[in-house]
mmCIF file of C-alpha atoms in Angstrom:
data_model
loop_
_atom_site.group_PDB
_atom_site.id
_atom_site.type_symbol
_atom_site.label_atom_id
_atom_site.label_comp_id
_atom_site.label_asym_id
_atom_site.label_seq_id
_atom_site.Cartn_x
_atom_site.Cartn_y
_atom_site.Cartn_z
ATOM 1 C CA MET A 22 8.874 26.422 6.853
ATOM 2 C CA VAL A 23 9.086 22.760 7.884
ATOM 3 C CA ASP A 24 7.129 20.531 5.500
ATOM 4 C CA CYS A 25 8.372 17.164 6.710
ATOM 5 C CA ILE A 26 9.940 15.514 9.743
ATOM 6 C CA SER A 27 11.926 12.308 9.849
ATOM 7 C CA TYR A 28 12.923 10.162 12.814
ATOM 8 C CA ARG A 29 15.966 7.927 12.632
ATOM 9 C CA ILE A 30 15.343 5.301 15.318
ATOM 10 C CA GLU A 31 17.996 2.921 16.566
ATOM 11 C CA THR A 32 16.658 -0.635 16.476
ATOM 12 C CA SER A 33 17.638 -4.159 15.498
ATOM 13 C CA THR A 34 16.776 -5.595 12.105
ATOM 14 C CA GLU A 35 14.529 -8.147 13.832
ATOM 15 C CA SER A 36 12.409 -5.310 15.258
ATOM 16 C CA PHE A 37 11.911 -3.413 11.985
ATOM 17 C CA ASP A 38 8.539 -4.908 11.061
ATOM 18 C CA LEU A 39 6.907 -4.434 14.446
ATOM 19 C CA LEU A 40 8.210 -0.872 14.803
ATOM 20 C CA LEU A 41 7.140 -0.018 11.263
ATOM 21 C CA ALA A 42 3.627 -1.308 11.913
ATOM 22 C CA VAL A 43 3.277 0.708 15.129
ATOM 23 C CA LEU A 44 4.590 3.910 13.559
ATOM 24 C CA SER A 45 2.275 3.439 10.566
ATOM 25 C CA GLU A 46 -0.699 3.347 12.922
ATOM 26 C CA LEU A 47 0.590 6.535 14.575
ATOM 27 C CA GLY A 48 0.719 8.381 11.264
ATOM 28 C CA ALA A 49 4.135 7.810 9.673
ATOM 29 C CA ASP A 50 3.852 8.209 5.907
ATOM 30 C CA ALA A 51 6.947 6.413 4.614
ATOM 31 C CA PHE A 52 10.006 4.538 5.799
ATOM 32 C CA GLN A 53 13.599 3.868 4.889
ATOM 33 C CA GLU A 54 15.644 1.045 6.388
ATOM 34 C CA HIS A 55 19.265 1.517 7.427
ATOM 35 C CA GLU A 56 21.733 -0.746 9.188
ATOM 36 C CA ASN A 57 20.492 -0.937 12.795
ATOM 37 C CA ALA A 58 18.107 1.979 12.280
ATOM 38 C CA LEU A 59 14.665 2.677 10.844
ATOM 39 C CA GLU A 60 13.848 6.102 9.429
ATOM 40 C CA ALA A 61 10.208 7.234 9.531
ATOM 41 C CA PHE A 62 8.899 10.231 7.577
ATOM 42 C CA LEU A 63 5.914 12.434 8.501
ATOM 43 C CA GLU A 64 4.103 15.090 6.515
ATOM 44 C CA GLY A 65 0.684 16.653 5.974
ATOM 45 C CA GLU A 66 -1.549 19.210 7.644
ATOM 46 C CA ASP A 67 -1.676 17.082 10.811
ATOM 47 C CA LEU A 68 2.116 17.018 11.081
ATOM 48 C CA LEU A 69 2.143 18.308 14.673
ATOM 49 C CA GLN A 70 -0.392 15.696 15.798
ATOM 50 C CA LYS A 71 1.642 12.892 14.211
ATOM 51 C CA GLN A 72 4.841 14.277 15.718
ATOM 52 C CA THR A 73 3.342 14.325 19.212
ATOM 53 C CA ALA A 74 1.993 10.772 18.935
ATOM 54 C CA ILE A 75 5.226 9.304 17.601
ATOM 55 C CA GLU A 76 7.547 11.117 20.000
ATOM 56 C CA THR A 77 5.352 10.075 22.928
ATOM 57 C CA TYR A 78 5.602 6.438 21.826
ATOM 58 C CA LEU A 79 9.365 6.593 21.279
ATOM 59 C CA ILE A 80 10.025 8.238 24.643
ATOM 60 C CA GLU A 81 7.687 5.936 26.585
ATOM 61 C CA ASN A 82 9.399 2.899 25.062
ATOM 62 C CA LYS A 83 12.881 4.327 25.721
ATOM 63 C CA LEU A 84 13.894 4.182 22.056
ATOM 64 C CA VAL A 85 16.893 6.209 20.927
ATOM 65 C CA PHE A 86 16.006 8.498 18.022
ATOM 66 C CA HIS A 87 17.182 11.562 16.131
ATOM 67 C CA ARG A 88 14.668 14.013 14.660
ATOM 68 C CA ILE A 89 15.378 15.910 11.435
ATOM 69 C CA GLU A 90 13.241 18.698 9.965
ATOM 70 C CA HIS A 91 13.092 18.905 6.165
ATOM 71 C CA GLN A 92 11.925 21.128 3.379
ATOM 72 C CA ARG A 93 9.816 19.055 0.979
ATOM 73 C CA LYS A 94 12.237 19.445 -1.944
ATOM 74 C CA ASP A 95 15.096 18.097 0.193
ATOM 75 C CA TRP A 96 13.034 15.131 1.394
ATOM 76 C CA ASN A 97 11.924 14.101 -2.093
ATOM 77 C CA ALA A 98 15.450 14.494 -3.459
ATOM 78 C CA GLU A 99 16.829 12.204 -0.748
ATOM 79 C CA TRP A 100 14.092 9.635 -1.340
ATOM 80 C CA GLU A 101 14.616 9.636 -5.110
ATOM 81 C CA SER A 102 18.391 9.284 -4.811
ATOM 82 C CA ASN A 103 17.994 6.116 -2.709
ATOM 83 C CA PHE A 104 15.393 4.432 -4.918
ATOM 84 C CA ILE A 105 16.602 1.303 -6.710
ATOM 85 C CA PRO A 106 14.588 -0.895 -9.117
ATOM 86 C CA TYR A 107 12.542 -3.752 -7.661
ATOM 87 C CA THR A 108 12.138 -7.049 -9.518
ATOM 88 C CA ILE A 109 10.019 -10.202 -9.399
ATOM 89 C CA GLU A 110 12.055 -13.017 -10.971
ATOM 90 C CA THR A 111 12.250 -12.208 -14.696
ATOM 91 C CA LYS A 112 8.551 -11.332 -14.837
ATOM 92 C CA LEU A 113 8.528 -7.702 -13.710
ATOM 93 C CA ILE A 114 10.791 -4.769 -12.977
ATOM 94 C CA VAL A 115 9.573 -1.694 -11.114
ATOM 95 C CA ARG A 116 11.801 1.248 -11.970
ATOM 96 C CA ALA A 117 11.817 5.028 -11.876
ATOM 97 C CA PRO A 118 11.762 7.188 -15.034
ATOM 98 C CA PHE A 119 15.445 8.019 -14.500
ATOM 99 C CA HIS A 120 16.459 4.329 -14.576
ATOM 100 C CA PRO A 121 17.314 2.755 -17.957
ATOM 101 C CA GLU A 122 15.078 0.126 -19.517
ATOM 102 C CA ASP A 123 16.069 -3.477 -18.848
ATOM 103 C CA PRO A 124 15.203 -5.989 -21.604
ATOM 104 C CA ASN A 125 15.755 -8.940 -19.256
ATOM 105 C CA TYR A 126 12.244 -8.557 -17.798
ATOM 106 C CA LYS A 127 8.964 -9.432 -19.488
ATOM 107 C CA GLU A 128 7.240 -6.252 -18.341
ATOM 108 C CA GLU A 129 7.924 -3.092 -16.406
ATOM 109 C CA LEU A 130 6.172 -0.582 -14.207
ATOM 110 C CA ILE A 131 7.465 2.974 -14.070
ATOM 111 C CA ILE A 132 6.868 4.551 -10.672
ATOM 112 C CA PHE A 133 8.078 8.034 -9.827
ATOM 113 C CA PRO A 134 9.464 7.593 -6.307
ATOM 114 C CA LYS A 135 7.861 10.382 -4.371
ATOM 115 C CA MET A 136 6.994 9.785 -0.741
ATOM 116 C CA ALA A 137 3.688 8.083 -1.498
ATOM 117 C CA PHE A 138 3.705 4.509 -0.193
ATOM 118 C CA GLY A 139 4.243 1.754 -2.731
ATOM 119 C CA THR A 140 7.368 1.307 -4.826
ATOM 120 C CA GLY A 141 7.375 -2.493 -4.609
ATOM 121 C CA HIS A 142 10.110 -2.784 -2.012
ATOM 122 C CA HIS A 143 7.950 -3.236 1.075
ATOM 123 C CA GLU A 144 6.890 -6.803 1.835
ATOM 124 C CA THR A 145 3.163 -6.061 1.618
ATOM 125 C CA THR A 146 3.431 -4.413 -1.795
ATOM 126 C CA SER A 147 5.750 -7.091 -3.160
ATOM 127 C CA MET A 148 3.434 -9.930 -2.082
ATOM 128 C CA ILE A 149 0.488 -8.364 -3.894
ATOM 129 C CA LEU A 150 2.581 -7.620 -6.985
ATOM 130 C CA SER A 151 3.734 -11.256 -7.086
ATOM 131 C CA TYR A 152 0.080 -12.351 -7.095
ATOM 132 C CA ILE A 153 -1.154 -9.809 -9.653
ATOM 133 C CA VAL A 154 1.685 -10.416 -12.113
ATOM 134 C CA ASP A 155 0.395 -13.947 -12.838
ATOM 135 C CA GLN A 156 -3.264 -12.950 -13.323
ATOM 136 C CA ASP A 157 -5.382 -11.810 -16.261
ATOM 137 C CA PHE A 158 -8.034 -9.245 -15.326
ATOM 138 C CA SER A 159 -9.822 -9.060 -18.666
ATOM 139 C CA ASN A 160 -13.407 -7.804 -18.236
ATOM 140 C CA LYS A 161 -12.755 -7.191 -14.522
ATOM 141 C CA LYS A 162 -13.441 -4.087 -12.448
ATOM 142 C CA VAL A 163 -10.785 -3.308 -9.827
ATOM 143 C CA LEU A 164 -10.687 -0.999 -6.793
ATOM 144 C CA ASP A 165 -7.286 0.032 -5.400
ATOM 145 C CA PHE A 166 -8.265 1.392 -1.976
ATOM 146 C CA GLY A 167 -5.520 3.349 -0.229
ATOM 147 C CA CYS A 168 -3.647 3.389 -3.521
ATOM 148 C CA GLY A 169 -0.463 5.244 -2.488
ATOM 149 C CA THR A 170 1.561 5.444 -5.702
ATOM 150 C CA GLY A 171 -1.117 3.484 -7.574
ATOM 151 C CA ILE A 172 1.375 0.704 -8.315
ATOM 152 C CA LEU A 173 -1.015 -2.184 -7.585
ATOM 153 C CA GLY A 174 -3.988 -0.887 -9.535
ATOM 154 C CA ILE A 175 -1.717 0.135 -12.407
ATOM 155 C CA LEU A 176 -0.403 -3.423 -12.708
ATOM 156 C CA THR A 177 -3.981 -4.761 -12.900
ATOM 157 C CA ALA A 178 -4.664 -2.242 -15.680
ATOM 158 C CA LYS A 179 -1.606 -3.486 -17.573
ATOM 159 C CA HIS A 180 -3.026 -6.987 -17.100
ATOM 160 C CA HIS A 181 -6.156 -5.984 -19.008
ATOM 161 C CA ALA A 182 -8.513 -4.847 -16.212
ATOM 162 C CA ASP A 183 -11.580 -3.297 -17.813
ATOM 163 C CA GLN A 184 -11.920 -0.513 -15.223
ATOM 164 C CA VAL A 185 -9.732 0.569 -12.288
ATOM 165 C CA VAL A 186 -10.728 2.985 -9.518
ATOM 166 C CA PHE A 187 -8.050 4.474 -7.245
ATOM 167 C CA ILE A 188 -8.876 6.023 -3.856
ATOM 168 C CA ASP A 189 -6.591 7.629 -1.269
ATOM 169 C CA ASN A 190 -7.112 10.263 1.424
ATOM 170 C CA ASP A 191 -3.705 11.878 0.830
ATOM 171 C CA PRO A 192 -3.547 14.551 -1.921
ATOM 172 C CA LEU A 193 0.128 13.743 -2.528
ATOM 173 C CA CYS A 194 -0.790 10.120 -3.225
ATOM 174 C CA ILE A 195 -3.491 11.205 -5.646
ATOM 175 C CA ASP A 196 -1.034 13.430 -7.526
ATOM 176 C CA ASN A 197 1.562 10.651 -7.584
ATOM 177 C CA THR A 198 -0.974 8.074 -8.795
ATOM 178 C CA GLN A 199 -2.054 10.344 -11.642
ATOM 179 C CA GLU A 200 1.567 10.910 -12.628
ATOM 180 C CA ASN A 201 2.295 7.176 -12.559
ATOM 181 C CA LEU A 202 -0.782 6.435 -14.650
ATOM 182 C CA ARG A 203 0.618 8.760 -17.320
ATOM 183 C CA LEU A 204 4.088 7.200 -17.103
ATOM 184 C CA ASN A 205 2.560 3.750 -17.708
ATOM 185 C CA PHE A 206 0.171 4.923 -20.442
ATOM 186 C CA VAL A 207 -2.915 3.855 -18.490
ATOM 187 C CA GLU A 208 -6.017 5.744 -19.587
ATOM 188 C CA GLY A 209 -9.593 5.855 -18.357
ATOM 189 C CA ALA A 210 -8.884 5.239 -14.674
ATOM 190 C CA GLN A 211 -10.869 7.033 -11.978
ATOM 191 C CA VAL A 212 -8.738 8.635 -9.232
ATOM 192 C CA LEU A 213 -10.575 9.905 -6.146
ATOM 193 C CA LEU A 214 -9.402 11.861 -3.102
ATOM 194 C CA GLY A 215 -11.183 10.638 0.019
ATOM 195 C CA SER A 216 -12.112 7.496 1.914
ATOM 196 C CA ALA A 217 -14.578 4.607 1.728
ATOM 197 C CA ASP A 218 -17.582 6.913 1.414
ATOM 198 C CA LEU A 219 -16.339 7.895 -2.069
ATOM 199 C CA ILE A 220 -16.371 4.373 -3.479
ATOM 200 C CA PRO A 221 -18.604 4.484 -6.579
ATOM 201 C CA LYS A 222 -21.967 2.750 -6.359
ATOM 202 C CA MET A 223 -20.841 -0.344 -8.205
ATOM 203 C CA GLU A 224 -19.453 -3.797 -7.506
ATOM 204 C CA PHE A 225 -15.873 -4.846 -8.174
ATOM 205 C CA ASP A 226 -14.389 -8.167 -9.227
ATOM 206 C CA LEU A 227 -11.234 -7.367 -7.250
ATOM 207 C CA ILE A 228 -10.600 -5.011 -4.341
ATOM 208 C CA ILE A 229 -7.045 -4.343 -3.166
ATOM 209 C CA ALA A 230 -6.509 -2.756 0.257
ATOM 210 C CA ASN A 231 -2.877 -2.480 1.318
ATOM 211 C CA ILE A 232 -3.307 -0.196 4.320
ATOM 212 C CA THR A 233 -2.950 -0.424 8.097
ATOM 213 C CA ARG A 234 -4.547 -3.000 10.388
ATOM 214 C CA ASN A 235 -7.040 -0.688 12.090
ATOM 215 C CA ILE A 236 -8.232 0.906 8.856
ATOM 216 C CA LEU A 237 -8.661 -2.548 7.311
ATOM 217 C CA LEU A 238 -10.799 -3.699 10.237
ATOM 218 C CA ASP A 239 -12.869 -0.495 10.161
ATOM 219 C CA THR A 240 -13.471 -0.352 6.410
ATOM 220 C CA LEU A 241 -13.864 -4.056 5.602
ATOM 221 C CA PRO A 242 -17.674 -3.980 6.115
ATOM 222 C CA THR A 243 -17.954 -1.200 3.521
ATOM 223 C CA LEU A 244 -15.454 -2.750 1.131
ATOM 224 C CA SER A 245 -17.249 -6.097 1.234
ATOM 225 C CA GLN A 246 -20.497 -4.414 0.162
ATOM 226 C CA HIS A 247 -18.770 -3.304 -3.051
ATOM 227 C CA LEU A 248 -17.419 -6.766 -3.882
ATOM 228 C CA LYS A 249 -19.175 -8.873 -6.505
ATOM 229 C CA GLN A 250 -20.286 -12.390 -5.713
ATOM 230 C CA ASN A 251 -17.314 -14.653 -6.447
ATOM 231 C CA GLY A 252 -15.136 -11.524 -6.353
ATOM 232 C CA GLN A 253 -11.839 -11.427 -4.493
ATOM 233 C CA ILE A 254 -10.422 -8.982 -1.967
ATOM 234 C CA ILE A 255 -6.708 -8.726 -1.191
ATOM 235 C CA LEU A 256 -5.893 -7.404 2.274
ATOM 236 C CA SER A 257 -2.415 -6.496 3.472
ATOM 237 C CA GLY A 258 -0.596 -4.079 5.729
ATOM 238 C CA PHE A 259 -0.792 -6.059 8.978
ATOM 239 C CA LEU A 260 1.483 -8.403 10.928
ATOM 240 C CA HIS A 261 1.198 -12.169 11.390
ATOM 241 C CA GLN A 262 -0.063 -11.813 14.971
ATOM 242 C CA ASP A 263 -3.106 -9.938 13.616
ATOM 243 C CA LEU A 264 -4.146 -12.707 11.215
ATOM 244 C CA ASP A 265 -6.744 -14.195 13.578
ATOM 245 C CA ASP A 266 -8.384 -10.792 14.113
ATOM 246 C CA MET A 267 -8.439 -10.185 10.371
ATOM 247 C CA ASN A 268 -9.940 -13.604 9.624
ATOM 248 C CA HIS A 269 -12.592 -13.014 12.284
ATOM 249 C CA GLN A 270 -13.583 -9.758 10.579
ATOM 250 C CA ILE A 271 -13.479 -11.414 7.155
ATOM 251 C CA HIS A 272 -16.041 -13.998 8.272
ATOM 252 C CA ALA A 273 -18.082 -11.409 10.187
ATOM 253 C CA VAL A 274 -18.756 -9.467 6.972
ATOM 254 C CA GLY A 275 -19.748 -12.608 5.060
ATOM 255 C CA LEU A 276 -16.527 -13.318 3.173
ATOM 256 C CA ASN A 277 -14.622 -16.583 2.929
ATOM 257 C CA TYR A 278 -10.914 -16.834 3.644
ATOM 258 C CA LYS A 279 -9.133 -18.367 0.645
ATOM 259 C CA SER A 280 -5.398 -18.182 1.326
ATOM 260 C CA HIS A 281 -2.630 -16.031 2.698
ATOM 261 C CA MET A 282 1.018 -15.258 2.054
ATOM 262 C CA GLN A 283 3.681 -14.231 4.537
ATOM 263 C CA LYS A 284 6.877 -12.298 3.933
ATOM 264 C CA GLY A 285 8.910 -11.481 7.004
ATOM 265 C CA GLU A 286 6.415 -10.493 9.679
ATOM 266 C CA TRP A 287 3.835 -9.241 7.150
ATOM 267 C CA ILE A 288 0.687 -11.001 5.924
ATOM 268 C CA CYS A 289 -1.363 -10.753 2.746
ATOM 269 C CA VAL A 290 -4.816 -12.406 2.790
ATOM 270 C CA ILE A 291 -7.014 -13.278 -0.169
ATOM 271 C CA ALA A 292 -10.730 -13.689 0.559
ATOM 272 C CA GLU A 293 -13.802 -14.233 -1.615
ATOM 273 C CA LYS A 294 -17.444 -13.248 -1.561
ATOM 274 C CA PRO A 295 -19.481 -16.463 -1.838
ATOM 275 C CA MET A 296 -22.484 -17.011 -4.048
ATOM 276 C CA PRO A 297 -25.766 -17.118 -2.091
ATOM 277 C CA LEU A 298 -27.037 -20.568 -1.169
ATOM 278 C CA GLN A 299 -29.670 -21.920 -3.532
ATOM 279 C CA ARG A 300 -32.943 -22.902 -1.914
ATOM 280 C CA ILE A 301 -34.335 -26.233 -3.062
#
């Protein structure tokens, strides 16, 4: 039985980011970069639907690709064997349980590298990690929406967040997040399988959403309702050419743009929920 499909697509390094963004929107679950090729992985109950959408796009755009069918155990083994630690200066190392400890870094995250998105290597994840690693979240409530491996929310917990809620619509991501919480000795977190309708009826000091452009635009109205006044929301998973659209939606839901970072073609935006104007 085929559990997973991968596509190895011939492309230039300069085209990686754009192709990755398009394939993410079409349902690709994870990626691996090679010299002059991008490998996209698909899985899940809607595997056939994703396969049809991606192959249609590749054929219509005359891209050269090779399709490989995998058993899940083979896919995970290949992914794990290619995982190398990720670092941010001397502040943080993200490693797998099978990597040795490295005393040269102030802190570490242990992430089991299953196919869930978020090991620190992708530009969007690394930008958010570089922001979180310098913050103190004492007495703060955090929502990691579209949590993937849980790496971002876990780092806020290690930086003293009072409460962290993780949400993802992929059961594999939920399982991986729970495993990574145990590996990092994080207790008391809430991990939910579903989408924005499962967000608890509470307000958060920080919301992190590292997902795709269209889902960000669709869910931002709901996410903003769960943000405290003066709270921050971190949005990533979209390309620089989508920044104007994202800022338009940010203002449309009553948030204020604060700043953004760019790494390669990818953008990470930080916005805030303003305090209401005082009537005199």
